[in-house]
Short mmCIF file of C-alpha atoms and ligand atoms in Angstrom, two decimals:
data_model
loop_
_atom_site.label_atom_id
_atom_site.label_comp_id
_atom_site.label_asym_id
_atom_site.label_seq_id
_atom_site.Cartn_x
_atom_site.Cartn_y
_atom_site.Cartn_z
CA UNK X 232 -21.08 -24.95 13.90
CA UNK X 233 -21.50 -21.17 13.78
CA UNK X 234 -19.01 -19.45 16.06
CA UNK X 235 -20.68 -17.56 18.93
CA UNK X 236 -20.79 -17.65 22.74
CA UNK X 237 -23.24 -20.55 22.84
CA UNK X 238 -20.98 -22.81 20.73
CA UNK X 239 -17.72 -22.04 22.55
CA UNK X 240 -17.92 -25.20 24.64
CA UNK X 241 -18.50 -27.34 21.53
CA UNK X 242 -15.27 -26.29 19.79
CA UNK X 243 -12.86 -29.13 18.93
CA UNK X 244 -10.47 -29.93 21.76
CA UNK X 245 -7.33 -28.54 20.09
CA UNK X 246 -8.79 -25.05 19.76
CA UNK X 247 -8.02 -22.74 22.66
CA UNK X 248 -10.85 -20.46 23.77
CA UNK X 249 -11.63 -17.85 26.45
CA UNK X 250 -11.68 -19.42 29.91
CA UNK X 251 -12.74 -16.13 31.50
CA UNK X 252 -16.24 -14.80 32.04
CA UNK X 253 -16.64 -12.26 29.26
CA UNK X 254 -19.82 -10.87 30.82
CA UNK X 255 -17.81 -9.52 33.78
CA UNK X 256 -15.37 -7.47 31.73
CA UNK X 257 -15.16 -3.67 31.52
CA UNK X 258 -13.91 -1.75 28.49
CA UNK X 259 -10.62 -0.21 29.60
CA UNK X 260 -9.46 -0.02 25.98
CA UNK X 261 -11.07 1.33 22.85
CA UNK X 262 -9.39 0.28 19.64
CA UNK X 263 -9.91 2.28 16.46
CA UNK X 264 -9.22 0.36 13.22
CA UNK X 265 -10.11 -3.26 13.94
CA UNK X 266 -8.47 -4.92 10.95
CA UNK X 267 -6.53 -8.14 10.69
CA UNK X 268 -3.47 -6.85 12.47
CA UNK X 269 -5.17 -5.65 15.65
CA UNK X 270 -7.03 -8.93 15.91
CA UNK X 271 -3.81 -10.97 15.44
CA UNK X 272 -1.66 -8.82 17.75
CA UNK X 273 -2.95 -6.51 20.52
CA UNK X 274 -6.26 -8.36 20.93
CA UNK X 275 -4.36 -11.66 21.12
CA UNK X 276 -2.00 -10.29 23.85
CA UNK X 277 -5.03 -8.93 25.72
CA UNK X 278 -6.77 -12.29 25.41
CA UNK X 279 -3.70 -14.01 26.93
CA UNK X 280 -3.85 -11.51 29.79
CA UNK X 281 -7.56 -12.09 30.41
CA UNK X 282 -6.93 -15.84 30.45
CA UNK X 283 -4.69 -15.30 33.48
CA UNK X 284 -7.58 -13.82 35.47
CA UNK X 285 -7.59 -10.64 37.56
CA UNK X 286 -7.59 -8.27 34.58
CA UNK X 287 -11.32 -7.70 34.14
CA UNK X 288 -10.93 -3.94 33.59
CA UNK X 289 -9.09 -4.36 30.30
CA UNK X 290 -11.45 -5.71 27.67
CA UNK X 291 -11.51 -4.02 24.27
CA UNK X 292 -14.34 -2.18 22.56
CA UNK X 293 -13.66 -1.91 18.82
CA UNK X 294 -14.52 1.20 16.83
CA UNK X 295 -14.68 1.55 13.05
CA UNK X 296 -14.68 5.01 11.50
CA UNK X 297 -14.91 4.11 7.85
CA UNK X 298 -17.60 2.66 5.65
CA UNK X 299 -15.27 -0.31 5.07
CA UNK X 300 -15.65 -1.24 8.76
CA UNK X 301 -19.39 -1.89 8.47
CA UNK X 302 -18.84 -5.52 7.48
CA UNK X 303 -16.43 -6.11 10.36
CA UNK X 304 -19.02 -4.68 12.75
CA UNK X 305 -21.81 -6.92 11.51
CA UNK X 306 -19.63 -10.06 11.33
CA UNK X 307 -18.30 -9.59 14.85
CA UNK X 308 -21.71 -8.70 16.31
CA UNK X 309 -23.20 -11.86 14.79
CA UNK X 310 -20.43 -13.92 16.45
CA UNK X 311 -20.62 -12.21 19.87
CA UNK X 312 -17.33 -10.50 18.88
CA UNK X 313 -15.50 -13.85 18.86
CA UNK X 314 -13.22 -14.85 16.00
CA UNK X 315 -10.62 -17.49 15.22
CA UNK X 316 -6.92 -16.75 15.01
CA UNK X 317 -5.11 -19.17 12.68
CA UNK X 318 -1.34 -19.24 13.16
CA UNK X 319 0.19 -20.67 10.02
CA UNK X 320 3.19 -22.81 10.96
CA UNK X 321 5.98 -23.22 8.40
CA UNK X 322 5.71 -27.03 8.74
CA UNK X 323 2.09 -26.94 7.55
CA UNK X 324 0.51 -27.27 10.99
CA UNK X 325 -1.81 -24.52 12.18
CA UNK X 326 -2.54 -23.46 15.77
CA UNK X 327 -6.08 -22.26 16.37
CA UNK X 328 -7.43 -20.03 19.12
CA UNK X 329 -10.74 -18.29 19.53
CA UNK X 330 -10.06 -14.79 20.85
CA UNK X 331 -12.53 -13.19 23.28
CA UNK X 332 -10.85 -9.89 24.25
CA UNK X 333 -13.09 -7.73 22.04
CA UNK X 334 -16.58 -7.64 23.55
CA UNK X 335 -18.27 -4.85 21.59
CA UNK X 336 -17.83 -2.88 18.38
CA UNK X 337 -19.24 0.55 17.53
CA UNK X 338 -19.59 1.66 13.93
CA UNK X 339 -19.06 5.42 14.12
CA UNK X 340 -20.82 6.65 10.94
CA UNK X 341 -24.16 5.31 12.27
CA UNK X 342 -23.94 7.08 15.65
CA UNK X 343 -20.92 9.35 16.18
CA UNK X 344 -22.18 10.63 19.53
CA UNK X 345 -22.33 7.13 20.96
CA UNK X 346 -18.66 6.67 20.05
CA UNK X 347 -17.68 10.04 21.58
CA UNK X 348 -19.56 9.19 24.80
CA UNK X 349 -17.91 5.78 24.94
CA UNK X 350 -14.50 7.45 24.53
CA UNK X 351 -15.44 9.86 27.32
CA UNK X 352 -16.46 7.05 29.68
CA UNK X 353 -14.36 6.94 32.89
CA UNK X 354 -13.74 3.18 32.39
CA UNK X 355 -11.80 3.87 29.19
CA UNK X 356 -8.13 4.47 29.94
CA UNK X 357 -6.38 3.64 26.68
CA UNK X 358 -7.35 4.38 23.09
CA UNK X 359 -5.26 2.34 20.70
CA UNK X 360 -4.97 2.81 16.95
CA UNK X 361 -4.18 0.82 13.83
CA UNK X 362 -5.45 3.25 11.23
CA UNK X 363 -2.66 2.58 8.67
CA UNK X 364 0.26 4.86 7.87
CA UNK X 365 -2.00 7.16 5.81
CA UNK X 366 -4.42 7.58 8.72
CA UNK X 367 -2.16 10.17 10.38
CA UNK X 368 -2.98 12.61 7.58
CA UNK X 369 0.58 13.83 7.12
CA UNK X 370 1.62 15.37 3.81
CA UNK X 371 4.53 13.23 2.52
CA UNK X 372 6.24 16.21 0.91
CA UNK X 373 6.12 18.64 3.83
CA UNK X 374 5.88 16.19 6.75
CA UNK X 375 3.09 18.40 8.13
CA UNK X 376 -0.51 17.65 9.12
CA UNK X 377 -2.80 18.20 6.13
CA UNK X 378 -5.16 20.95 7.37
CA UNK X 379 -6.97 21.06 4.07
CA UNK X 380 -8.26 17.51 4.03
CA UNK X 381 -12.04 17.81 3.52
CA UNK X 382 -12.79 15.56 6.53
CA UNK X 383 -10.54 17.69 8.75
CA UNK X 384 -12.32 20.83 7.56
CA UNK X 385 -15.66 19.11 8.24
CA UNK X 386 -14.61 18.04 11.76
CA UNK X 387 -13.57 21.58 12.67
CA UNK X 388 -16.95 22.88 11.52
CA UNK X 389 -18.98 20.04 13.11
CA UNK X 390 -17.10 18.96 16.26
CA UNK X 391 -20.09 16.96 17.55
CA UNK X 392 -20.33 14.83 14.38
CA UNK X 393 -16.74 14.06 13.52
CA UNK X 394 -15.48 11.77 10.78
CA UNK X 395 -11.74 11.60 11.47
CA UNK X 396 -9.91 9.96 14.31
CA UNK X 397 -8.66 13.42 15.33
CA UNK X 398 -12.20 14.81 15.50
CA UNK X 399 -13.38 11.92 17.70
CA UNK X 400 -10.39 11.98 20.05
CA UNK X 401 -10.41 15.77 20.45
CA UNK X 402 -14.15 15.97 21.18
CA UNK X 403 -13.94 13.07 23.65
CA UNK X 404 -10.95 14.65 25.41
CA UNK X 405 -12.84 17.98 25.55
CA UNK X 406 -15.77 16.26 27.27
CA UNK X 407 -13.47 14.47 29.72
CA UNK X 408 -11.76 17.76 30.55
CA UNK X 409 -15.12 19.53 31.08
CA UNK X 410 -16.29 16.68 33.33
CA UNK X 411 -13.10 16.70 35.40
CA UNK X 412 -12.10 13.22 34.21
CA UNK X 413 -8.55 12.09 33.59
CA UNK X 414 -7.64 11.72 29.90
CA UNK X 415 -6.79 8.43 28.19
CA UNK X 416 -3.47 7.32 26.76
CA UNK X 417 -3.33 7.29 22.96
CA UNK X 418 -1.36 4.27 21.84
CA UNK X 419 -0.51 3.97 18.15
CA UNK X 420 0.29 0.46 16.95
CA UNK X 421 0.80 1.46 13.35
CA UNK X 422 3.92 0.51 11.50
CA UNK X 423 5.63 3.85 11.26
CA UNK X 424 8.78 5.17 12.89
CA UNK X 425 8.18 6.86 16.25
CA UNK X 426 4.47 6.09 15.95
CA UNK X 427 3.68 7.75 19.29
CA UNK X 428 5.26 11.02 18.15
CA UNK X 429 3.37 10.80 14.85
CA UNK X 430 0.05 10.35 16.70
CA UNK X 431 0.88 13.17 19.09
CA UNK X 432 1.88 15.72 16.49
CA UNK X 433 -1.13 14.95 14.28
CA UNK X 434 -3.62 15.19 17.16
CA UNK X 435 -2.07 18.38 18.54
CA UNK X 436 -2.04 19.99 15.09
CA UNK X 437 -5.78 19.32 14.84
CA UNK X 438 -6.57 20.30 18.45
CA UNK X 439 -4.74 23.64 18.16
CA UNK X 440 -6.90 24.52 15.17
CA UNK X 441 -9.96 23.82 17.23
CA UNK X 442 -9.17 25.27 20.68
CA UNK X 443 -5.70 26.31 21.91
CA UNK X 444 -6.63 25.85 25.59
CA UNK X 445 -7.80 22.31 24.99
CA UNK X 446 -4.72 21.58 22.89
CA UNK X 447 -2.46 22.75 25.73
CA UNK X 448 -4.32 20.50 28.18
CA UNK X 449 -3.87 17.55 25.79
CA UNK X 450 -0.21 18.42 25.35
CA UNK X 451 0.33 18.38 29.11
CA UNK X 452 -1.95 15.53 30.17
CA UNK X 453 -2.14 12.92 27.42
CA UNK X 454 0.68 10.48 26.74
CA UNK X 455 1.43 8.84 23.41
CA UNK X 456 3.72 5.84 23.94
CA UNK X 457 5.75 4.61 20.98
CA UNK X 458 5.66 0.95 20.14
CA UNK X 459 7.35 -1.55 17.88
CA UNK X 460 4.82 -4.05 16.56
CA UNK X 461 5.65 -7.14 14.56
CA UNK X 462 3.57 -10.00 13.23
CA UNK X 463 3.01 -10.68 9.55
CA UNK X 464 -0.78 -10.71 9.10
CA UNK X 465 -1.84 -11.17 5.49
CA UNK X 466 -5.45 -10.63 4.45
CA UNK X 467 -7.78 -13.59 5.10
CA UNK X 468 -8.77 -15.47 1.94
CA UNK X 469 -11.99 -17.43 1.30
CA UNK X 470 -9.77 -20.54 1.18
CA UNK X 471 -8.80 -20.06 4.84
CA UNK X 472 -12.42 -19.57 5.91
CA UNK X 473 -13.38 -22.70 3.99
CA UNK X 474 -10.47 -24.68 5.43
CA UNK X 475 -11.57 -23.77 8.98
CA UNK X 476 -15.07 -25.01 8.28
CA UNK X 477 -14.04 -28.24 6.56
CA UNK X 478 -11.18 -29.19 8.87
CA UNK X 479 -12.63 -28.12 12.25
CA UNK X 480 -16.32 -27.58 11.62
CA UNK X 481 -16.02 -23.90 12.68
CA UNK X 482 -18.10 -21.43 10.70
CA UNK X 483 -16.38 -18.12 11.28
CA UNK X 484 -17.21 -15.43 8.74
CA UNK X 485 -13.91 -13.61 9.20
CA UNK X 486 -11.06 -15.53 10.84
CA UNK X 487 -7.60 -13.97 10.99
CA UNK X 488 -4.45 -15.58 9.62
CA UNK X 489 -0.93 -14.75 10.75
CA UNK X 490 2.54 -16.17 11.21
CA UNK X 491 3.41 -17.83 14.56
CA UNK X 492 6.02 -15.13 15.38
CA UNK X 493 4.89 -12.09 17.31
CA UNK X 494 6.68 -9.20 19.01
CA UNK X 495 5.50 -6.07 20.81
CA UNK X 496 7.80 -3.58 22.49
CA UNK X 497 6.11 -0.65 24.20
CA UNK X 498 7.32 2.57 25.71
CA UNK X 499 6.15 2.55 29.32
CA UNK X 500 4.40 5.91 29.23
CA UNK X 501 0.71 5.60 30.10
CA UNK X 502 -1.10 8.54 31.69
CA UNK X 503 -4.08 6.61 33.09
CA UNK X 504 -2.89 3.10 33.96
CA UNK X 505 -2.24 0.10 31.76
CA UNK X 506 -2.63 -3.66 31.79
CA UNK X 507 0.37 -5.86 32.42
CA UNK X 508 0.84 -6.92 28.82
CA UNK X 509 4.38 -8.01 29.80
CA UNK X 510 2.87 -11.04 31.51
CA UNK X 511 1.35 -11.91 28.14
CA UNK X 512 4.68 -11.69 26.29
CA UNK X 513 5.06 -7.98 25.44
CA UNK X 514 8.08 -5.95 26.60
CA UNK X 515 7.93 -2.53 28.27
CA UNK X 516 10.91 -0.26 27.93
CA UNK X 517 11.93 3.36 28.44
CA UNK X 518 13.09 3.66 24.83
CA UNK X 519 11.61 1.82 21.87
CA UNK X 520 13.97 3.40 19.32
CA UNK X 521 16.63 0.64 19.22
CA UNK X 522 13.98 -2.07 18.68
CA UNK X 523 12.35 -0.01 15.99
CA UNK X 524 15.70 0.47 14.32
CA UNK X 525 16.41 -3.25 14.49
CA UNK X 526 13.09 -4.08 12.84
CA UNK X 527 13.27 -1.41 10.17
CA UNK X 528 16.90 -1.96 9.21
CA UNK X 529 16.77 -5.76 9.28
CA UNK X 530 13.22 -6.93 8.58
CA UNK X 531 11.81 -4.13 6.46
CA UNK X 532 15.06 -3.45 4.56
CA UNK X 533 15.49 -7.18 3.80
CA UNK X 534 11.92 -7.24 2.52
CA UNK X 535 12.75 -4.41 0.11
CA UNK X 536 16.04 -6.05 -0.84
CA UNK X 537 14.38 -9.33 -1.80
CA UNK X 538 11.31 -7.68 -3.33
CA UNK X 539 12.79 -5.92 -6.37
CA UNK X 540 15.55 -8.45 -7.06
CA UNK X 541 13.15 -11.37 -6.59
CA UNK X 542 10.43 -9.83 -8.73
CA UNK X 543 12.84 -9.12 -11.60
CA UNK X 544 14.09 -12.70 -11.41
CA UNK X 545 10.51 -13.97 -11.84
CA UNK X 546 9.66 -14.93 -8.25
CA UNK X 547 6.34 -13.79 -6.79
CA UNK X 548 6.43 -14.85 -3.10
CA UNK X 549 8.98 -14.39 -0.33
CA UNK X 550 9.19 -18.13 0.36
CA UNK X 551 10.06 -18.77 -3.32
CA UNK X 552 12.89 -16.28 -3.06
CA UNK X 553 14.11 -17.80 0.19
CA UNK X 554 14.13 -21.30 -1.32
CA UNK X 555 16.91 -20.08 -3.66
CA UNK X 556 20.24 -20.24 -1.82
CA UNK X 557 21.63 -17.35 -3.90
CA UNK X 558 19.02 -15.12 -2.27
CA UNK X 559 19.37 -16.52 1.25
CA UNK X 560 23.15 -16.03 1.05
CA UNK X 561 22.62 -12.49 -0.18
CA UNK X 562 20.08 -11.57 2.52
CA UNK X 563 22.22 -13.14 5.24
CA UNK X 564 25.29 -11.21 4.07
CA UNK X 565 23.26 -7.99 3.87
CA UNK X 566 22.02 -8.42 7.44
CA UNK X 567 25.33 -9.63 8.93
CA UNK X 568 27.88 -7.54 7.11
CA UNK X 569 26.05 -4.37 6.12
CA UNK X 570 23.43 -3.76 8.82
CA UNK X 571 24.58 -5.46 12.02
CA UNK X 572 27.86 -3.54 12.48
CA UNK X 573 26.03 -0.21 12.44
CA UNK X 574 23.10 -1.25 14.65
CA UNK X 575 24.95 -1.28 17.94
CA UNK X 576 23.64 -3.12 20.99
CA UNK X 577 19.93 -3.74 21.36
CA UNK X 578 19.23 -4.30 25.07
CA UNK X 579 17.97 -7.79 25.80
CA UNK X 580 17.99 -8.91 22.17
CA UNK X 581 20.00 -11.80 20.77
CA UNK X 582 20.63 -10.37 17.30
CA UNK X 583 21.99 -13.64 15.90
CA UNK X 584 18.80 -15.41 16.97
CA UNK X 585 16.64 -12.55 15.69
CA UNK X 586 18.21 -12.73 12.23
CA UNK X 587 17.82 -16.51 12.09
CA UNK X 588 14.15 -16.06 12.98
CA UNK X 589 13.78 -13.55 10.16
CA UNK X 590 15.11 -16.06 7.62
CA UNK X 591 12.62 -18.65 8.95
CA UNK X 592 9.77 -16.15 8.83
CA UNK X 593 10.55 -15.05 5.28
CA UNK X 594 10.69 -18.74 4.27
CA UNK X 595 7.26 -19.73 5.67
CA UNK X 596 5.36 -21.04 2.61
CA UNK X 597 1.99 -20.91 4.33
CA UNK X 598 2.11 -17.16 4.92
CA UNK X 599 2.36 -16.55 1.17
CA UNK X 600 3.67 -13.00 1.44
CA UNK X 601 3.58 -11.46 -2.03
CA UNK X 602 6.62 -9.69 -3.45
CA UNK X 603 4.25 -7.35 -5.31
CA UNK X 604 3.02 -6.11 -1.90
CA UNK X 605 6.60 -5.55 -0.74
CA UNK X 606 7.41 -3.68 -3.96
CA UNK X 607 4.65 -1.11 -3.30
CA UNK X 608 5.47 2.46 -2.34
CA UNK X 609 9.26 2.15 -2.63
CA UNK X 610 9.56 5.93 -2.40
CA UNK X 611 8.34 5.88 1.18
CA UNK X 612 10.10 2.65 2.17
CA UNK X 613 13.62 2.84 0.67
CA UNK X 614 14.46 6.22 2.26
CA UNK X 615 13.43 4.94 5.72
CA UNK X 616 14.55 1.32 5.54
CA UNK X 617 17.74 1.37 3.48
CA UNK X 618 19.19 4.84 2.84
CA UNK X 619 20.35 5.37 6.48
CA UNK X 620 22.33 2.10 6.26
CA UNK X 621 23.89 3.15 2.94
CA UNK X 622 24.90 6.54 4.35
CA UNK X 623 26.58 4.87 7.31
CA UNK X 624 28.43 2.43 5.01
CA UNK X 625 29.63 5.34 2.86
CA UNK X 626 30.81 7.26 5.92
CA UNK X 627 32.74 4.25 7.18
CA UNK X 628 34.17 3.43 3.71
CA UNK X 629 32.74 -0.08 3.86
CA UNK X 630 31.79 -2.29 0.86
CA UNK X 631 28.79 -1.01 -1.05
CA UNK X 632 28.14 -3.75 -3.64
CA UNK X 633 25.11 -5.31 -1.95
CA UNK X 634 23.28 -2.11 -1.05
CA UNK X 635 24.06 -0.61 -4.46
CA UNK X 636 22.61 -3.73 -6.08
CA UNK X 637 19.35 -3.29 -4.17
CA UNK X 638 19.03 0.34 -5.26
CA UNK X 639 19.94 -0.70 -8.83
CA UNK X 640 17.23 -3.40 -8.75
CA UNK X 641 14.67 -0.78 -7.70
CA UNK X 642 15.74 1.42 -10.65
CA UNK X 643 15.40 -1.49 -13.09
CA UNK X 644 12.05 -2.55 -11.56
CA UNK X 645 10.75 0.99 -12.10
CA UNK X 646 11.06 0.44 -15.85
CA UNK X 647 7.97 -1.74 -15.50
CA UNK X 648 9.24 -5.07 -16.90
CA UNK X 649 10.78 -8.18 -15.31
CA UNK X 650 13.61 -10.21 -16.84
CA UNK X 651 11.19 -12.47 -18.71
CA UNK X 652 9.60 -9.40 -20.31
CA UNK X 653 6.40 -9.53 -18.21
CA UNK X 654 5.01 -6.07 -17.60
CA UNK X 655 4.06 -4.81 -14.12
CA UNK X 656 2.47 -1.65 -12.84
CA UNK X 657 4.61 0.50 -10.56
CA UNK X 658 2.36 1.32 -7.61
CA UNK X 659 3.80 4.29 -5.79
CA UNK X 660 2.48 7.80 -5.12
CA UNK X 661 5.61 9.08 -6.90
CA UNK X 662 5.42 6.55 -9.75
CA UNK X 663 5.44 9.10 -12.55
CA UNK X 664 8.44 10.99 -11.23
CA UNK X 665 10.35 7.79 -10.47
CA UNK X 666 9.68 6.31 -13.89
CA UNK X 667 10.76 9.50 -15.60
CA UNK X 668 13.99 9.43 -13.56
CA UNK X 669 14.94 5.96 -14.88
CA UNK X 670 14.07 6.60 -18.52
CA UNK X 671 17.40 7.81 -19.84
CA UNK X 672 20.06 5.15 -19.26
CA UNK X 673 22.98 7.49 -19.99
CA UNK X 674 22.06 9.95 -17.26
CA UNK X 675 20.65 7.39 -14.81
CA UNK X 676 23.09 8.23 -12.00
CA UNK X 677 22.23 11.92 -12.11
CA UNK X 678 18.49 11.66 -12.68
CA UNK X 679 17.82 8.76 -10.33
CA UNK X 680 20.40 9.03 -7.53
CA UNK X 681 20.11 12.80 -7.93
CA UNK X 682 16.67 12.71 -6.22
CA UNK X 683 18.14 14.05 -3.01
CA UNK X 684 14.81 14.10 -1.17
CA UNK X 685 14.78 10.31 -1.45
CA UNK X 686 18.48 9.42 -1.37
CA UNK X 687 20.02 12.38 0.50
CA UNK X 688 23.03 14.24 -0.83
CA UNK X 689 25.40 11.57 0.41
CA UNK X 690 24.66 8.97 -2.24
CA UNK X 691 25.08 11.12 -5.35
CA UNK X 692 28.17 12.78 -3.81
CA UNK X 693 29.87 9.46 -3.06
CA UNK X 694 32.04 8.39 -5.98
CA UNK X 695 32.27 4.92 -4.53
CA UNK X 696 28.51 4.57 -4.29
CA UNK X 697 27.87 5.97 -7.79
CA UNK X 698 30.45 3.54 -9.23
CA UNK X 699 28.92 0.58 -7.34
CA UNK X 700 25.44 1.59 -8.52
CA UNK X 701 26.55 1.94 -12.15
CA UNK X 702 28.31 -1.42 -12.06
CA UNK X 703 25.25 -3.10 -10.45
CA UNK X 704 22.91 -1.72 -13.11
CA UNK X 705 25.27 -2.94 -15.86
CA UNK X 706 25.45 -6.41 -14.35
CA UNK X 707 21.68 -6.65 -13.97
CA UNK X 708 21.29 -5.61 -17.60
CA UNK X 709 23.93 -7.93 -19.00
CA UNK X 710 23.91 -10.97 -16.66
CA UNK X 711 20.56 -10.79 -14.86
CA UNK X 712 19.73 -11.05 -11.16
CA UNK X 713 20.70 -14.64 -10.44
CA UNK X 714 24.15 -14.48 -12.08
CA UNK X 715 24.81 -11.16 -10.35
CA UNK X 716 23.94 -12.64 -6.95
CA UNK X 717 26.16 -15.62 -7.67
CA UNK X 718 29.12 -13.45 -8.59
CA UNK X 719 28.62 -11.39 -5.42
CA UNK X 720 28.77 -14.45 -3.21
CA UNK X 721 32.01 -15.53 -4.89
CA UNK X 722 33.84 -12.20 -4.48
P1 NAD B 16 -6.67 -3.81 7.51
O1 NAD B 16 -6.85 -3.31 6.13
O2 NAD B 16 -7.15 -5.17 7.88
O3 NAD B 16 -7.35 -2.77 8.55
C1 NAD B 16 -7.11 -1.41 8.49
C2 NAD B 16 -8.02 -0.69 9.48
O4 NAD B 16 -7.61 0.69 9.50
C3 NAD B 16 -9.49 -0.70 9.09
O5 NAD B 16 -10.28 -0.84 10.24
C4 NAD B 16 -9.69 0.68 8.46
O6 NAD B 16 -11.00 1.17 8.54
C5 NAD B 16 -8.76 1.51 9.33
N1 NAD B 16 -8.38 2.75 8.67
C6 NAD B 16 -7.72 2.90 7.48
N2 NAD B 16 -7.54 4.21 7.24
C7 NAD B 16 -8.11 4.90 8.27
C8 NAD B 16 -8.26 6.27 8.58
N3 NAD B 16 -7.81 7.21 7.77
N4 NAD B 16 -8.89 6.60 9.74
C9 NAD B 16 -9.37 5.65 10.56
N5 NAD B 16 -9.27 4.33 10.32
C10 NAD B 16 -8.64 3.97 9.19
O7 NAD B 16 -5.11 -3.68 7.77
P2 NAD B 16 -4.23 -4.38 8.93
O8 NAD B 16 -3.56 -5.57 8.38
O9 NAD B 16 -5.04 -4.49 10.14
O10 NAD B 16 -3.07 -3.30 9.13
C11 NAD B 16 -3.36 -2.06 9.73
C12 NAD B 16 -2.06 -1.42 10.12
O11 NAD B 16 -1.43 -2.22 11.11
C13 NAD B 16 -1.02 -1.30 9.00
O12 NAD B 16 -1.23 -0.20 8.19
C14 NAD B 16 0.25 -1.20 9.80
O13 NAD B 16 0.46 0.14 10.20
C15 NAD B 16 -0.03 -2.05 11.03
N6 NAD B 16 0.66 -3.36 10.92
C16 NAD B 16 0.18 -4.33 10.07
C17 NAD B 16 0.89 -5.52 9.95
C18 NAD B 16 0.41 -6.61 9.01
O14 NAD B 16 1.17 -7.55 8.75
N7 NAD B 16 -0.80 -6.57 8.50
C19 NAD B 16 2.07 -5.73 10.69
C20 NAD B 16 2.52 -4.71 11.53
C21 NAD B 16 1.80 -3.54 11.64
#
């Protein structure tokens, strides 16, 4: 059965589906970047809200800005914007729901003005974004908005036919201002620290280049709440699409797969109203920073910790790593003894429970999270996820063996070969520089840890850390990952 509004009532009984009248809904939200994550996360929370009734002003209109979004547009249109969310349980059971919160999708390259007018519509009160970390157009070296990007230059010259998210938002806000309409909130749901601040500074940098008066109005009127978003959403594979058809008779051209766990913490800072996502399981707070810190220092840092060590040892998936007790012991000790003491209190969070959930999530065999994916772009991850913890441990003269081992495993991984001699490509924007830095074994401490832009001055200037790093590299070279982990758990 092809999934669309006429077949909703024929879905198998275990599949949840919209119980609300989708024809009555208004688009209060426009979402730019309708990929897997938005469909598994914000659209799912919004669907839960719509199921409760009384929230008809908050349906979502999707927008795609890139050529790659053309397929999503045509698939969703063919299915009346319905799709199946498959939650992959660790015990092998899957929960299925058909999500109805998205009720339209505009593909911007075909008709940019239609998208700008939709953004300028008085019904629209929130514009949310998942445009990936790179979508904010910030130069990694300077931390500044990249004014020279050809699409930015184009958008400044052709404000009525923009290509970038900044061009669309700025033109729509200009029209709202001219028409005496209130602006919309811009809500980033991308996985980057202080995502609201990142969205704000990028948009303002662009708007100031276009029109200082408009930029000041945006600065004063528009809010950019920060959010912490969490739900592992791997790419859908043909096998999942096929499974859905064979097991449930549902022909969905692009279902979404994700883990059962989900979390969304939002800064309560919306300039033009908001839905009550809290009643659908999200949390509103005045300050997202502690939650963000918890996620980055525990989840993301553990991912990096298991990625390089696991890959060198020959594992390829997180659940394979977590099935080895030497790794689970190591990750538990890293979270409990290295990270937790420096995290402080996180309001309303049971950290012991959170860490146990992380171990379960990492161990879920159905999610099939690839270590190769977690190994990507270490130069942007390690400095954010792990270095702040290491600096705090150095300052407090606490044990450094585990964190030094993780940094040592990254250095060894950068040589491009695992312990069995299999070659791998190092995928990182700084790959060349990083690989040069690990070439000469004798000067490894200076050339590698000496990259102060990545490691800060504190690491290379800490004798204790340099000694722990040197000893970890030696052990990896002579004994290998598994024996090194074993010896750590004994000491
Ligand atoms: P995806 O590849 O399925 O979708 C990415 C979307 O972003 C597409 O619609 C694409 O067109 C759009 N996009 C990319 N670059 C853009 C740009 N420069 N301007 C405008 N649009 C752009 O990826 P996804 O799994 O949906 O993840 C998207 C983002 O969500 C991630 O980068 C991350 O920040 C966040 N996130 C993802 C996960 C996850 O597990 N997948 C978890 C937490 C947060």
